[in-house]
Short mmCIF file of C-alpha atoms in Angstrom, two decimals:
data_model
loop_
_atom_site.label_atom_id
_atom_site.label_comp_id
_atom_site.label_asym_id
_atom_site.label_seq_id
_atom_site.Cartn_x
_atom_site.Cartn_y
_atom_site.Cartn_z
CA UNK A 1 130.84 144.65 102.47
CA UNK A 2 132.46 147.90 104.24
CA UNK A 3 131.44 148.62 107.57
CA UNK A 4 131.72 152.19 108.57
CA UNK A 5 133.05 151.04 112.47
CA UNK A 6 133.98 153.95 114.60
CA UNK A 7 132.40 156.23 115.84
CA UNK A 8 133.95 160.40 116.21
CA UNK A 9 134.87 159.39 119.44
CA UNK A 10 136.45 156.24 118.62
CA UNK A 11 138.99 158.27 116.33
CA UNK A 12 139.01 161.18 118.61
CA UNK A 13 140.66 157.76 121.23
CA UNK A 14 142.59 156.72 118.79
CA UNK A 15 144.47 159.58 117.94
CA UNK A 16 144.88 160.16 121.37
CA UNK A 17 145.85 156.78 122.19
CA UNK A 18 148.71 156.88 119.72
CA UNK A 19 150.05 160.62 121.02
CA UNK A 20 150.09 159.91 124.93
CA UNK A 21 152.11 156.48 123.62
CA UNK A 22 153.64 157.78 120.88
CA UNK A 23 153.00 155.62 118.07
CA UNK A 24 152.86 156.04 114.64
CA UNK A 25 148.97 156.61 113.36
CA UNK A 26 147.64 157.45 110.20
CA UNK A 27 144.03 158.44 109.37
CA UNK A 28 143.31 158.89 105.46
CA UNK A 29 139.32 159.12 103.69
CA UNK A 30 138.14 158.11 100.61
CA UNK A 31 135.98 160.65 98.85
CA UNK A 32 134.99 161.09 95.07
CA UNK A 33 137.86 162.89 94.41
CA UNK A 34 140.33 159.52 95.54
CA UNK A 35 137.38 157.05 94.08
CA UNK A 36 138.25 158.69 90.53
CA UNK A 37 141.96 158.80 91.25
CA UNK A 38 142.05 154.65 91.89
CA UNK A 39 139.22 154.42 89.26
CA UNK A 40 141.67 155.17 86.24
CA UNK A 41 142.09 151.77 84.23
CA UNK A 42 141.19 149.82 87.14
CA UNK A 43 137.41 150.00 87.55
CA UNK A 44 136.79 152.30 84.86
CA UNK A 45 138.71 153.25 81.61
CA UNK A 46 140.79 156.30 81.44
CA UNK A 47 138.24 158.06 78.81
CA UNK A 48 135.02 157.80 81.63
CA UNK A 49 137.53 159.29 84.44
CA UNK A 50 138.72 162.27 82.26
CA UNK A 51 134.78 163.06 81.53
CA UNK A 52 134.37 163.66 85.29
CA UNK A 53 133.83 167.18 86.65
CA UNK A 54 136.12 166.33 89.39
CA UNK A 55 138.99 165.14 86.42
CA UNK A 56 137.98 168.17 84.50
CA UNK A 57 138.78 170.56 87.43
CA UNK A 58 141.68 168.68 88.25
CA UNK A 59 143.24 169.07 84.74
CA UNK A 60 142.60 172.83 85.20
CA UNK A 61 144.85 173.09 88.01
CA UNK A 62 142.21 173.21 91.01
CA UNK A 63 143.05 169.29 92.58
CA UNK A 64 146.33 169.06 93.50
CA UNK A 65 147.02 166.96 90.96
CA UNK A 66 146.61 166.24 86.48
CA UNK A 67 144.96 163.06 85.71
CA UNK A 68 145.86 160.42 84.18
CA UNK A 69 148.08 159.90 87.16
CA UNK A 70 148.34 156.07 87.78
CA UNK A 71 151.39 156.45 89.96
CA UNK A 72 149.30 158.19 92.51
CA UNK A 73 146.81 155.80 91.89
CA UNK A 74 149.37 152.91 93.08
CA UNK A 75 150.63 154.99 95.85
CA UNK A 76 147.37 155.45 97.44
CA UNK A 77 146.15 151.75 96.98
CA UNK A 78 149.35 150.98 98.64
CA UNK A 79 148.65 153.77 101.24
CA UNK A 80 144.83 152.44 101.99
CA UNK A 81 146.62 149.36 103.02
CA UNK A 82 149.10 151.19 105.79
CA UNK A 83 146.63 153.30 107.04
CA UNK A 84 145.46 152.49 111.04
CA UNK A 85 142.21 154.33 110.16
CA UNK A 86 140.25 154.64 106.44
CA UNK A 87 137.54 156.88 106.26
CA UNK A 88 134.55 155.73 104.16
CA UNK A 89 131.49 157.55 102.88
CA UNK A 90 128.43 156.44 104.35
CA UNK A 91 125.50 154.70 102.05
CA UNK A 92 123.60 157.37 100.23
CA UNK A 93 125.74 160.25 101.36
CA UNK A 94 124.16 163.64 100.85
CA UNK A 95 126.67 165.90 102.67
CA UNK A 96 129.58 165.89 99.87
CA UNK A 97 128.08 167.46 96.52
CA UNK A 98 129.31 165.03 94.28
CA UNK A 99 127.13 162.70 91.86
CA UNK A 100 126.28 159.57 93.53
CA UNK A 101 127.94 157.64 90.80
CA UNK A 102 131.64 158.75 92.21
CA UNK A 103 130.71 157.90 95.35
CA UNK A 104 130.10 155.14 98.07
CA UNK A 105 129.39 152.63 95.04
CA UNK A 106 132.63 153.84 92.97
CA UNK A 107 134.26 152.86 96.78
CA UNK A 108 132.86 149.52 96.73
CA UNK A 109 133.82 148.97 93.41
CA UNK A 110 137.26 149.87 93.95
CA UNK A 111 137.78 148.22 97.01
CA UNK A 112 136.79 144.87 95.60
CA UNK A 113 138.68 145.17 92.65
CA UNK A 114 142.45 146.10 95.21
CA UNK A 115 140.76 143.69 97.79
CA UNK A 116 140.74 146.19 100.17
CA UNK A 117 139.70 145.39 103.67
CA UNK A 118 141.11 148.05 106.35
CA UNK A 119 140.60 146.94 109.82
CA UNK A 120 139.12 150.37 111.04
CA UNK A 121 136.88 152.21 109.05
CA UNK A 122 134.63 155.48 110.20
CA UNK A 123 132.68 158.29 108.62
CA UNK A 124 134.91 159.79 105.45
CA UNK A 125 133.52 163.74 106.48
CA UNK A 126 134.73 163.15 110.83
CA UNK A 127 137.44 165.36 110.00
CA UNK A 128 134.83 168.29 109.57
CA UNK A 129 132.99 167.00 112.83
CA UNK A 130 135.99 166.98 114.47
CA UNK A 131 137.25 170.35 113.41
CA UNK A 132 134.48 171.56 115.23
CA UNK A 133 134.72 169.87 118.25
CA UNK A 134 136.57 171.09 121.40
CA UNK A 135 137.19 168.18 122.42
CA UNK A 136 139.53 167.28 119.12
CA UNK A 137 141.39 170.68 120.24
CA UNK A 138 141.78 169.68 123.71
CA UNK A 139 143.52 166.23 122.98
CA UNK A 140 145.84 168.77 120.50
CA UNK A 141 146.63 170.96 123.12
CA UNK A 142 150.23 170.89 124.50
CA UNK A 143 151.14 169.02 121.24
CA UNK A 144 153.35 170.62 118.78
CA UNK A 145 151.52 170.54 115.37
CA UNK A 146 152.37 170.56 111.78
CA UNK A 147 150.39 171.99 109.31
CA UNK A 148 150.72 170.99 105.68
CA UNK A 149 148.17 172.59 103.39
CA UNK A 150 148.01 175.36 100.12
CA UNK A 151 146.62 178.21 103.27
CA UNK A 152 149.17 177.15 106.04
CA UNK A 153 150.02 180.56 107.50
CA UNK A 154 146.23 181.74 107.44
CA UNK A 155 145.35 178.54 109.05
CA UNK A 156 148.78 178.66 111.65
CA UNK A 157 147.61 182.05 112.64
CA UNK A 158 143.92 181.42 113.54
CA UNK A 159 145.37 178.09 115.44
CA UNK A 160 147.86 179.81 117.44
CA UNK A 161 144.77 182.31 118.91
CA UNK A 162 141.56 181.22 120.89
CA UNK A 163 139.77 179.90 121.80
CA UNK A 164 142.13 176.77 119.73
CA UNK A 165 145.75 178.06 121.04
CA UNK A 166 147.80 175.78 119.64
CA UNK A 167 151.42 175.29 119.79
CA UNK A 168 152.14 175.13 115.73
CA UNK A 169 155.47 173.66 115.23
CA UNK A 170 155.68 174.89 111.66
CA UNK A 171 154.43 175.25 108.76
CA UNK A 172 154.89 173.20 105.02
CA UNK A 173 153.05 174.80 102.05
CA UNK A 174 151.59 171.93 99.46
CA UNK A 175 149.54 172.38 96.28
CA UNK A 176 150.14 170.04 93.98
CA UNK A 177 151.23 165.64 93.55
CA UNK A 178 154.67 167.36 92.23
CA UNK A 179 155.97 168.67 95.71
CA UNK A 180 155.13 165.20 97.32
CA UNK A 181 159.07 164.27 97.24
CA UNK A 182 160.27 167.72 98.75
CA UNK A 183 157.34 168.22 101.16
CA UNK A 184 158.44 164.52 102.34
CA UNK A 185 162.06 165.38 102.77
CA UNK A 186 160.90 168.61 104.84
CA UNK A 187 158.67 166.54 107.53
CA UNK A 188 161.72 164.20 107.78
CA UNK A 189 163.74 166.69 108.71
CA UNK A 190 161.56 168.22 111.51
CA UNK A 191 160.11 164.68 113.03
CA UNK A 192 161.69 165.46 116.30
CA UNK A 193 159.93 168.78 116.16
CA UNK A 194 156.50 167.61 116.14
CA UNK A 195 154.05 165.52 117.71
CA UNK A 196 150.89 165.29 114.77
CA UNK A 197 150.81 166.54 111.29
CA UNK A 198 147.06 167.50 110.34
CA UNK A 199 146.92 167.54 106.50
CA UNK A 200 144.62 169.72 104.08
CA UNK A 201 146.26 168.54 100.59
CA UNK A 202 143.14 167.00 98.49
CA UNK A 203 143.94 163.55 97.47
CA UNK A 204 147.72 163.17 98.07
CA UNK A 205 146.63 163.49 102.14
CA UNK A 206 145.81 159.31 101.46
CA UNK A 207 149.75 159.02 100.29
CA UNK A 208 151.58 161.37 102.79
CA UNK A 209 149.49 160.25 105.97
CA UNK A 210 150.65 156.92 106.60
CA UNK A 211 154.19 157.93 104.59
CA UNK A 212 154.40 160.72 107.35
CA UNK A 213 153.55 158.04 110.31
CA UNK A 214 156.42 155.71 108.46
CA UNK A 215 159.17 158.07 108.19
CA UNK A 216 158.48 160.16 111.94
CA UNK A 217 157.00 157.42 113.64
CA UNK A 218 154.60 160.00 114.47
CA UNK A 219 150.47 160.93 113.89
CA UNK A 220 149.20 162.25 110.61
CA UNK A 221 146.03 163.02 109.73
CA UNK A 222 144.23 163.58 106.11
CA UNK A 223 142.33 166.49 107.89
CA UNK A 224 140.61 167.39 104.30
CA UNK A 225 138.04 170.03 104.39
CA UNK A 226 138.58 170.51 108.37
CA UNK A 227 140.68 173.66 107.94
CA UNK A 228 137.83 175.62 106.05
CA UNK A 229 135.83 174.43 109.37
CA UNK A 230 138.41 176.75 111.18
CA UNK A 231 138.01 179.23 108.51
CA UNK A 232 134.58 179.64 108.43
CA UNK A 233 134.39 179.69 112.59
CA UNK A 234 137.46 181.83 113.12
CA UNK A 235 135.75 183.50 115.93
CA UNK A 236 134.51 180.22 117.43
CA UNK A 237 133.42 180.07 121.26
CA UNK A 238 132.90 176.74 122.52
CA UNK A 239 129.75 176.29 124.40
CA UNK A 240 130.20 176.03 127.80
CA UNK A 241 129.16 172.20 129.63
CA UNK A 242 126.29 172.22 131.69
CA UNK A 243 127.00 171.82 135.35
CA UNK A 244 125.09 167.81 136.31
#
């Protein structure tokens, strides 16, 4: 059975753990979108992926990536396995809108079939929570971060202002499984430039996380959804502590 084991602030430790020392640290989550990716001829046949509204979209161009795609598939199974942290949806999830068919059960499925059994586990939707959260921007600030997403200038730009002000180190657009190679060869190049890479690329975030930690021997994180957090509060003002 998975066990869901850290808490936000756990993570939030973590990370910051890993950056003060610098260590290499990788964060990835499983959501319906990766369940159906490791589903293909594994737990289910190719013909019940490909009926999938998630497969459907994804063979429209809206995913990141075409299905069938069992490389990927292999690459993130392999990429589960590196990963210091492996974010999990919770039992009965109600926060992603996905049928409850592609989610935690597809995740137990799959992890039993790949024997599966990361150390550290948390919440698969903390990197929204922790968008949100000042103190996830505090432990950022004074690092140099890299952003790799489709929206990386929009995002860079909102960053770089308050109340987040943060020192972006650069920038990598990524839309699709077929830049994986280059977009590698690009973070290579710059690992003495930055300190974390935060990571909106759908699915491939579970392959370039822990590749990213591998390579630069520094912290990546599959930050998913978390930059339409910043989107969506682009005028943010943190609430000010109470005095005890």
């Amino acid at each position: 059975m998975i066990v869901a084991n850290l808490k936000w602030k756990q993570v939030l430790r973590s990370i910051k753990h890993a950056l003060d020392n610098h260590q290499p640290f990788s964060m990835v989550r499983i959501g319906d979108g990766e369940n159906i990716v490791m589903a293909q001829k594994s737990v289910w046949s190719t013909r019940k992926v490909l009926k999938e509204l998630w497969a459907k979209k994804a063979n429209r161009g809206k995913k990141g990536v075409r299905l069938p795609n069992l490389k990927l598939r292999n690459e993130m199974v392999r990429s589960i396995k590196k990963a210091n942290i492996v974010g999990i949806l919770v039992p009965g999830d109600k926060r992603t809108f996905a049928p409850k068919r592609v989610k935690r059960p597809l995740t137990n499925k799959i992890f039993r079939y790949y024997k599966l059994k990361p150390r550290y586990t948390c919440d698969a939707v903390v990197n929204r929570f922790l968008a949100g959260r000042k103190e996830f921007w505090d432990v950022l600030r004074g690092r140099r971060v890299l952003i790799i997403t489709r929206e990386a200038e929009r995002l860079k730009k909102i960053l770089q202002k308050e109340p987040y002000r943060m020192n972006i180190a650069g920038t990598i657009v990524f839309s699709d499984y077929k830049q994986m190679s280059s977009a590698l060869k690009q973070v290579e190049a710059m690992k003495d430039k930055f300190d974390i890479a935060l990571l909106s690329c759908g699915v491939n975030s579970v392959v370039l996380a822990p590749e990213i930690a591998r390579l630069t021997r520094k912290v990546a994180m599959d930050f998913g959804k978390g930059h339409l957090v910043v989107f969506k509060k682009r005028k943010r003002k943190w609430k000010r502590r109470r005095k005890s």
